[in-house]
Short mmCIF file of C-alpha atoms in Angstrom, two decimals:
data_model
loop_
_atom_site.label_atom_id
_atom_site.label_comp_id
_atom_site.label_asym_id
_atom_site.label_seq_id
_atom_site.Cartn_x
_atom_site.Cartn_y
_atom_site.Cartn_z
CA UNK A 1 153.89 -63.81 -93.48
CA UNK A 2 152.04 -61.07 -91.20
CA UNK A 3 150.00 -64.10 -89.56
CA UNK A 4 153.04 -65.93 -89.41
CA UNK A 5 154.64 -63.27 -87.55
CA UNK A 6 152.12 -62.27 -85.17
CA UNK A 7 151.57 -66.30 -84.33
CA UNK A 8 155.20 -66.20 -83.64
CA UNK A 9 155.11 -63.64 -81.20
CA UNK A 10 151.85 -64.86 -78.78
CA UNK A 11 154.30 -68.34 -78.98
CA UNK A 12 157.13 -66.43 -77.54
CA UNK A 13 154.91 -64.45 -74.77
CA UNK A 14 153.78 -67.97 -74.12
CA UNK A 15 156.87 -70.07 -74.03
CA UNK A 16 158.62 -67.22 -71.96
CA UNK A 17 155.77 -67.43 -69.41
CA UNK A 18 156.46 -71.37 -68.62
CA UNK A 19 159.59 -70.50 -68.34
CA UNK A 20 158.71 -68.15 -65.11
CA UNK A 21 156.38 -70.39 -63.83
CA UNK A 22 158.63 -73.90 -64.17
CA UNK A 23 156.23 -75.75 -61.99
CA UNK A 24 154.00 -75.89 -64.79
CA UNK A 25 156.24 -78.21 -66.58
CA UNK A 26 157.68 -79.96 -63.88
CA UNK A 27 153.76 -80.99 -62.98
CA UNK A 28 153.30 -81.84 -66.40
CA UNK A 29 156.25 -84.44 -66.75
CA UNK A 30 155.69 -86.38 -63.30
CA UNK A 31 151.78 -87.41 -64.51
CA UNK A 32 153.50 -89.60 -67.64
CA UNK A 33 156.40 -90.76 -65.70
CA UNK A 34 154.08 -92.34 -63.33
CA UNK A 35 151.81 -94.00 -65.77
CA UNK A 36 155.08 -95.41 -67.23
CA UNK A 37 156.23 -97.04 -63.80
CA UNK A 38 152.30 -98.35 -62.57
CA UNK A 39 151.69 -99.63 -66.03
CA UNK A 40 154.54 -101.17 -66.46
CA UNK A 41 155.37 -102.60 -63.09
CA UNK A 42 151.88 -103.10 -61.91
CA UNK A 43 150.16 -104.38 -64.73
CA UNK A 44 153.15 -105.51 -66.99
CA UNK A 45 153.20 -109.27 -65.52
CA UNK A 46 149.83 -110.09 -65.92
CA UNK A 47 148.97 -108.74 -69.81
CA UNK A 48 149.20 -111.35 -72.57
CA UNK A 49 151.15 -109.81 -75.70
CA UNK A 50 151.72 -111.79 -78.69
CA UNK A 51 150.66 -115.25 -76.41
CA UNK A 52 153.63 -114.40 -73.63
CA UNK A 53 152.64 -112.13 -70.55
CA UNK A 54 156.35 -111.07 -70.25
CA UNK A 55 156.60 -108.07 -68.64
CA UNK A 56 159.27 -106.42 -70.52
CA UNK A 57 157.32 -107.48 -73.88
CA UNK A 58 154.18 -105.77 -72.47
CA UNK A 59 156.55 -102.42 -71.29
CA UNK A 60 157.54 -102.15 -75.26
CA UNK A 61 154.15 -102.51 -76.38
CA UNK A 62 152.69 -100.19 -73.85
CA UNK A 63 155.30 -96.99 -74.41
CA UNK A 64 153.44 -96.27 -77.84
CA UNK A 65 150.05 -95.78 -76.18
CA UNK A 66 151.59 -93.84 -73.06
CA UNK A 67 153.48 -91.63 -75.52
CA UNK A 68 150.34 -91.04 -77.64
CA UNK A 69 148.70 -90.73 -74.12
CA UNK A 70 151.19 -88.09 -73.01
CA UNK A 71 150.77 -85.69 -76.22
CA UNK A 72 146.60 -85.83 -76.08
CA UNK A 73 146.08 -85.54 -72.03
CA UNK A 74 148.24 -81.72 -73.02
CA UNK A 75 144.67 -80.48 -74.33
CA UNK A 76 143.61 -79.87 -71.12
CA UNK A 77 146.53 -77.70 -70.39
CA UNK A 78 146.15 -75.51 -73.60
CA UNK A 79 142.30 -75.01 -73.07
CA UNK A 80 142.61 -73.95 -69.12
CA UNK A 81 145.28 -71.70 -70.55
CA UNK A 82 142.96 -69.99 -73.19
CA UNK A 83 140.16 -70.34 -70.87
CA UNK A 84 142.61 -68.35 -68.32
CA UNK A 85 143.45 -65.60 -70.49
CA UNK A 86 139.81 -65.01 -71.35
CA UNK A 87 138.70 -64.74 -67.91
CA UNK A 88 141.91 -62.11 -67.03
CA UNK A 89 140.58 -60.17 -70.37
CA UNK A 90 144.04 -60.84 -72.13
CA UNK A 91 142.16 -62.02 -75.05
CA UNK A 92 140.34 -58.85 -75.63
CA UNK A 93 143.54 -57.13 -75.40
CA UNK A 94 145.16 -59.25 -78.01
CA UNK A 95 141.26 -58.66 -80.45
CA UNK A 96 142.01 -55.25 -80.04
CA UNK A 97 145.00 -55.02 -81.78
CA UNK A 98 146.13 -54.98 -85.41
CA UNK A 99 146.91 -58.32 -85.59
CA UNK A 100 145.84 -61.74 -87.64
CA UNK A 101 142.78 -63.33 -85.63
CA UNK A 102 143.76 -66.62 -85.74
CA UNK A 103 147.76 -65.60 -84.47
CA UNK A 104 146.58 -65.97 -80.73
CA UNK A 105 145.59 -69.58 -81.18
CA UNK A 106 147.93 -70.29 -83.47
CA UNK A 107 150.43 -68.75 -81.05
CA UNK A 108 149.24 -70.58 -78.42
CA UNK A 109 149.06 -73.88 -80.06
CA UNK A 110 152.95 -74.16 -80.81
CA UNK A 111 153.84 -72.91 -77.27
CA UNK A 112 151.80 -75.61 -76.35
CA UNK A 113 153.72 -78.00 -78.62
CA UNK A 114 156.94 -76.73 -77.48
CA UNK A 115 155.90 -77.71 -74.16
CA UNK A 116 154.80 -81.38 -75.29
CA UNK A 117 158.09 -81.84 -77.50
CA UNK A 118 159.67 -81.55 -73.83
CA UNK A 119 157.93 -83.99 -72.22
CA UNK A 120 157.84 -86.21 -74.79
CA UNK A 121 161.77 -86.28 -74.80
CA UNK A 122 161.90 -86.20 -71.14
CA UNK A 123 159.63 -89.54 -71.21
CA UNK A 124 161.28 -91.19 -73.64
CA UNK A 125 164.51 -90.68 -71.70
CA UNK A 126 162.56 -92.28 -68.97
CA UNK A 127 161.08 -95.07 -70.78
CA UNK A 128 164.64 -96.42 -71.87
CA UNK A 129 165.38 -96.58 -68.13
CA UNK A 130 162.26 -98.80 -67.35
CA UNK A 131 163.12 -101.55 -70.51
CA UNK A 132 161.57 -99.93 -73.83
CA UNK A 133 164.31 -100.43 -76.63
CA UNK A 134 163.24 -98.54 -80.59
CA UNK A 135 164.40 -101.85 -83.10
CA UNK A 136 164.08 -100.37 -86.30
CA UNK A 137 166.33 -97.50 -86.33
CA UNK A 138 166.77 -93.71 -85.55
CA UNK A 139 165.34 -92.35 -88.60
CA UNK A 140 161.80 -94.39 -88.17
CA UNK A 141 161.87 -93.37 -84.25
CA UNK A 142 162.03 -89.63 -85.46
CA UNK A 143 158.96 -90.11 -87.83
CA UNK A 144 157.22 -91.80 -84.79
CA UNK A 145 157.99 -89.23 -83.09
CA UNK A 146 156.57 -86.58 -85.05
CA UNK A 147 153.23 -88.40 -86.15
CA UNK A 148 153.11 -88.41 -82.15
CA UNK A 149 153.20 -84.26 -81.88
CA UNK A 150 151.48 -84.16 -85.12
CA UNK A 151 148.78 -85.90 -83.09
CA UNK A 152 149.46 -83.66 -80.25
CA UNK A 153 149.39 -81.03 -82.65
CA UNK A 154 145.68 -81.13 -83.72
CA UNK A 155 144.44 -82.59 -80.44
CA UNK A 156 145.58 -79.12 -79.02
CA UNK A 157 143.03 -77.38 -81.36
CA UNK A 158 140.13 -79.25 -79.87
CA UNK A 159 141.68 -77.90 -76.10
CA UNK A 160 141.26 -74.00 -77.95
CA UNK A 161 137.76 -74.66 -78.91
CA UNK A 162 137.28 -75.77 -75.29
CA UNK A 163 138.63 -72.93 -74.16
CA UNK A 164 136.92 -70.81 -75.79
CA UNK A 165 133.72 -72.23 -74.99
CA UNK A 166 133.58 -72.12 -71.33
CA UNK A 167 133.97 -69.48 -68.52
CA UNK A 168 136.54 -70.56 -66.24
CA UNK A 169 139.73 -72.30 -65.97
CA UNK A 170 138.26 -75.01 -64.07
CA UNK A 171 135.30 -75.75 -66.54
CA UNK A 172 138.04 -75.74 -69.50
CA UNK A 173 140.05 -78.56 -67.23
CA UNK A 174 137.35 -80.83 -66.57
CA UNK A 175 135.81 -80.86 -69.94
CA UNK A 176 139.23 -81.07 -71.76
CA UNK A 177 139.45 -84.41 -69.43
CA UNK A 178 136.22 -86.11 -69.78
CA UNK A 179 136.43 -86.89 -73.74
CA UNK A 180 139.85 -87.92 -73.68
CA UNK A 181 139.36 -90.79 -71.10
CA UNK A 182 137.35 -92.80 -73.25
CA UNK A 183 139.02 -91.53 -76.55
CA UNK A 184 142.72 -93.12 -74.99
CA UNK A 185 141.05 -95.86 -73.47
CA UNK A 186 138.82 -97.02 -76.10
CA UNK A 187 141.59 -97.53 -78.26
CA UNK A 188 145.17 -100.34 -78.54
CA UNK A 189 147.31 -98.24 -76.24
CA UNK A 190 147.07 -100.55 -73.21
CA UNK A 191 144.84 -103.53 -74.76
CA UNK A 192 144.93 -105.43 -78.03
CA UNK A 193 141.54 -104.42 -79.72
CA UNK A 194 140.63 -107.92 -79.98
CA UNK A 195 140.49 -108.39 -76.37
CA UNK A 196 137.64 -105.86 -76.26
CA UNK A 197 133.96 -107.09 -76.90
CA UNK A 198 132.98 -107.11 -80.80
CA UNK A 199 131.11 -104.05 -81.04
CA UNK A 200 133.67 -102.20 -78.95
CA UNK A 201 136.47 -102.94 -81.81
CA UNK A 202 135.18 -101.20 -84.46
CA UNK A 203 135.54 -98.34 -82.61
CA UNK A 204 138.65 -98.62 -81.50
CA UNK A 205 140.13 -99.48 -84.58
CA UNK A 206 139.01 -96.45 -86.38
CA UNK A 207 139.95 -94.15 -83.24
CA UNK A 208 142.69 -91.46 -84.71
CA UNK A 209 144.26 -92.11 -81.39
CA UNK A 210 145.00 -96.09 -82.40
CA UNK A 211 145.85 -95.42 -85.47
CA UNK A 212 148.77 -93.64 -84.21
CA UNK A 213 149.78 -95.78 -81.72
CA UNK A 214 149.85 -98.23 -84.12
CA UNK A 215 151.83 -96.56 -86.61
CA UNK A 216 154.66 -95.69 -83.57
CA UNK A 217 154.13 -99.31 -82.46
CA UNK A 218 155.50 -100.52 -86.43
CA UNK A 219 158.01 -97.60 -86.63
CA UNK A 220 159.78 -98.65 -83.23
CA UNK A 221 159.92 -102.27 -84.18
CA UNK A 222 158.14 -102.56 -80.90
CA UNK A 223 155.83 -105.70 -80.13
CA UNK A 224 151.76 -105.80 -80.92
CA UNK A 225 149.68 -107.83 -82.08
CA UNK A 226 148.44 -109.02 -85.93
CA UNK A 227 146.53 -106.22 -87.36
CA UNK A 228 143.19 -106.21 -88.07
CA UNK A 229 141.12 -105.79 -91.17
CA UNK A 230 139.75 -102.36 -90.59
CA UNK A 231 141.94 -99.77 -92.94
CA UNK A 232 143.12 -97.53 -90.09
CA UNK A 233 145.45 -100.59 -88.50
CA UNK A 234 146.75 -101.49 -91.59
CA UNK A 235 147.79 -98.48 -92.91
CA UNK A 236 148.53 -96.44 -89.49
CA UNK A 237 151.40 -94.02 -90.79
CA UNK A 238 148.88 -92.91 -93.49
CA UNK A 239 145.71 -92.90 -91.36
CA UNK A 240 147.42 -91.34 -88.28
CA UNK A 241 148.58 -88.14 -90.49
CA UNK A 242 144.94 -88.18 -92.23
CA UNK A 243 143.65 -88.00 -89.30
CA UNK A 244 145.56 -85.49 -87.13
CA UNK A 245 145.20 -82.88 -90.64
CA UNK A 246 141.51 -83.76 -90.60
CA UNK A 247 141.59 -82.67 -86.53
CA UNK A 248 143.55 -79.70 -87.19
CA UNK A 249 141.43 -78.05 -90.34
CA UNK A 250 137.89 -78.90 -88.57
CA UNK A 251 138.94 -77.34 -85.15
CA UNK A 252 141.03 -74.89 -86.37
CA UNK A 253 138.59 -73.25 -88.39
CA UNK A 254 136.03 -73.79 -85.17
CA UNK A 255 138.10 -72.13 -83.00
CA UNK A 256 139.04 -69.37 -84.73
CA UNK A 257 135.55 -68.62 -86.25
CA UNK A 258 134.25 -69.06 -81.84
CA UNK A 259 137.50 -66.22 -81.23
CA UNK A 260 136.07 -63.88 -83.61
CA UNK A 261 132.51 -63.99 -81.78
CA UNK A 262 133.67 -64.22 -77.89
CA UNK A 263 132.74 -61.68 -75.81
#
């Protein structure tokens, strides 16, 4: 209950501080609301879905992947911001106190999903404006909706490690970046899987990302294509949580075990 506590309290400090500085949310909601309007109206009329390159069928099927997009691209965010407080010392403030050691990650982690859960209802908001309809009811949109920040969730722990593990702001941006790229993009978020060359599906397939985007894709009653064999796409609800609690207890325990020894 101490850790508990103390995690509690770095999420306030944190929480309270976007609140001062609103321009780091408003930044953070136009970068998904314009990968909603070029993917959709750009690219929407020439993608084949389910044998039909209807536009608004391709807008339903892409919302998944730009929602599962939105929650992972946040790591960058939330290793700049450790990366930040390193540089400014604020980290050896907070190991100099009687406090749990993992409470400023932790802390850190669900101001960062506070943050997220914004965005994510901001977009979705938006989304409905562009033509993206949920089919299969309000309680299975909720569970899509928190596999997504479940997702978020652990992806957030691999932005701490990050952060920890460079010197600047900067450095934690760019390297929080460069793995997602081909983590979102190797994946079914914008492409069906078998589109993409045969050793490239594999891969795909068995990406944690896809297997989330797959399990929103079945929980909105949205439109997507026949699943393949690979476990992952046809179990996504189970593989997407296995997955993000995998995420979380590997990087969690990295990041805490790299707080104890930064200097």
């Amino acid at each position: 209950m101490s850790s508990l506590g103390d995690s509690l309290v770095i999420a306030q400090r944190n929480v309270l501080r976007l609140t001062r500085i609103p321009e780091m949310v408003v930044f953070g909601l136009v970068q998904p609301i314009m990968f909603v309007v070029l993917f959709s109206f750009v690219f929407g009329g020439s993608m084949m879905i389910g044998g039909s390159t209807s536009a608004a069928g391709y807008r339903e099927f892409l919302m998944a992947g730009i929602f599962a997009q939105t929650v992972t691209f946040a790591t960058a965010g939330a290793g700049a911001g450790i990366a930040d407080d390193m540089h400014k010392g604020l980290i050896d403030r907070f190991r100099s106190l009687p406090m749990a050691r993992g409470a400023v990650l932790t802390g850190r982690t669900l101001a960062d999903l506070a943050q997220t859960t914004l965005t994510l209802g901001v977009l979705a908001i938006v989304a409905l404006l562009v033509g993206w309809r949920i089919h299969e009811g309000i309680p299975k949109a909720l569970l899509a909706f928190a596999l997504l920040l479940l997702l978020g969730y652990a992806f957030s722990w691999i932005g701490a490690l990050i952060g920890l593990s460079v010197r600047t702001p900067e450095a934690a941006t760019s390297g929080g970046l460069i793995w997602l790229f081909p983590v979102t993009f190797v994946s079914n978020a914008f492409v069906p899987t078998e589109n993409m060359a045969d050793w490239l599906q594999p891969i795909a397939e068995w990406n944690p990302f896809s297997a989330t985007v797959q399990a929103c894709r079945e929980l909105f009653g949205n439109p997507g294509v026949s699943p393949s064999d690979a476990w992952p796409m046809e179990h996504p609800v189970a593989a997407s949580v296995l997955w993000s609690v995998l995420i979380v207890t590997v990087f969690r325990t990295l990041a805490v075990r790299r707080y104890r020894r930064a200097e």
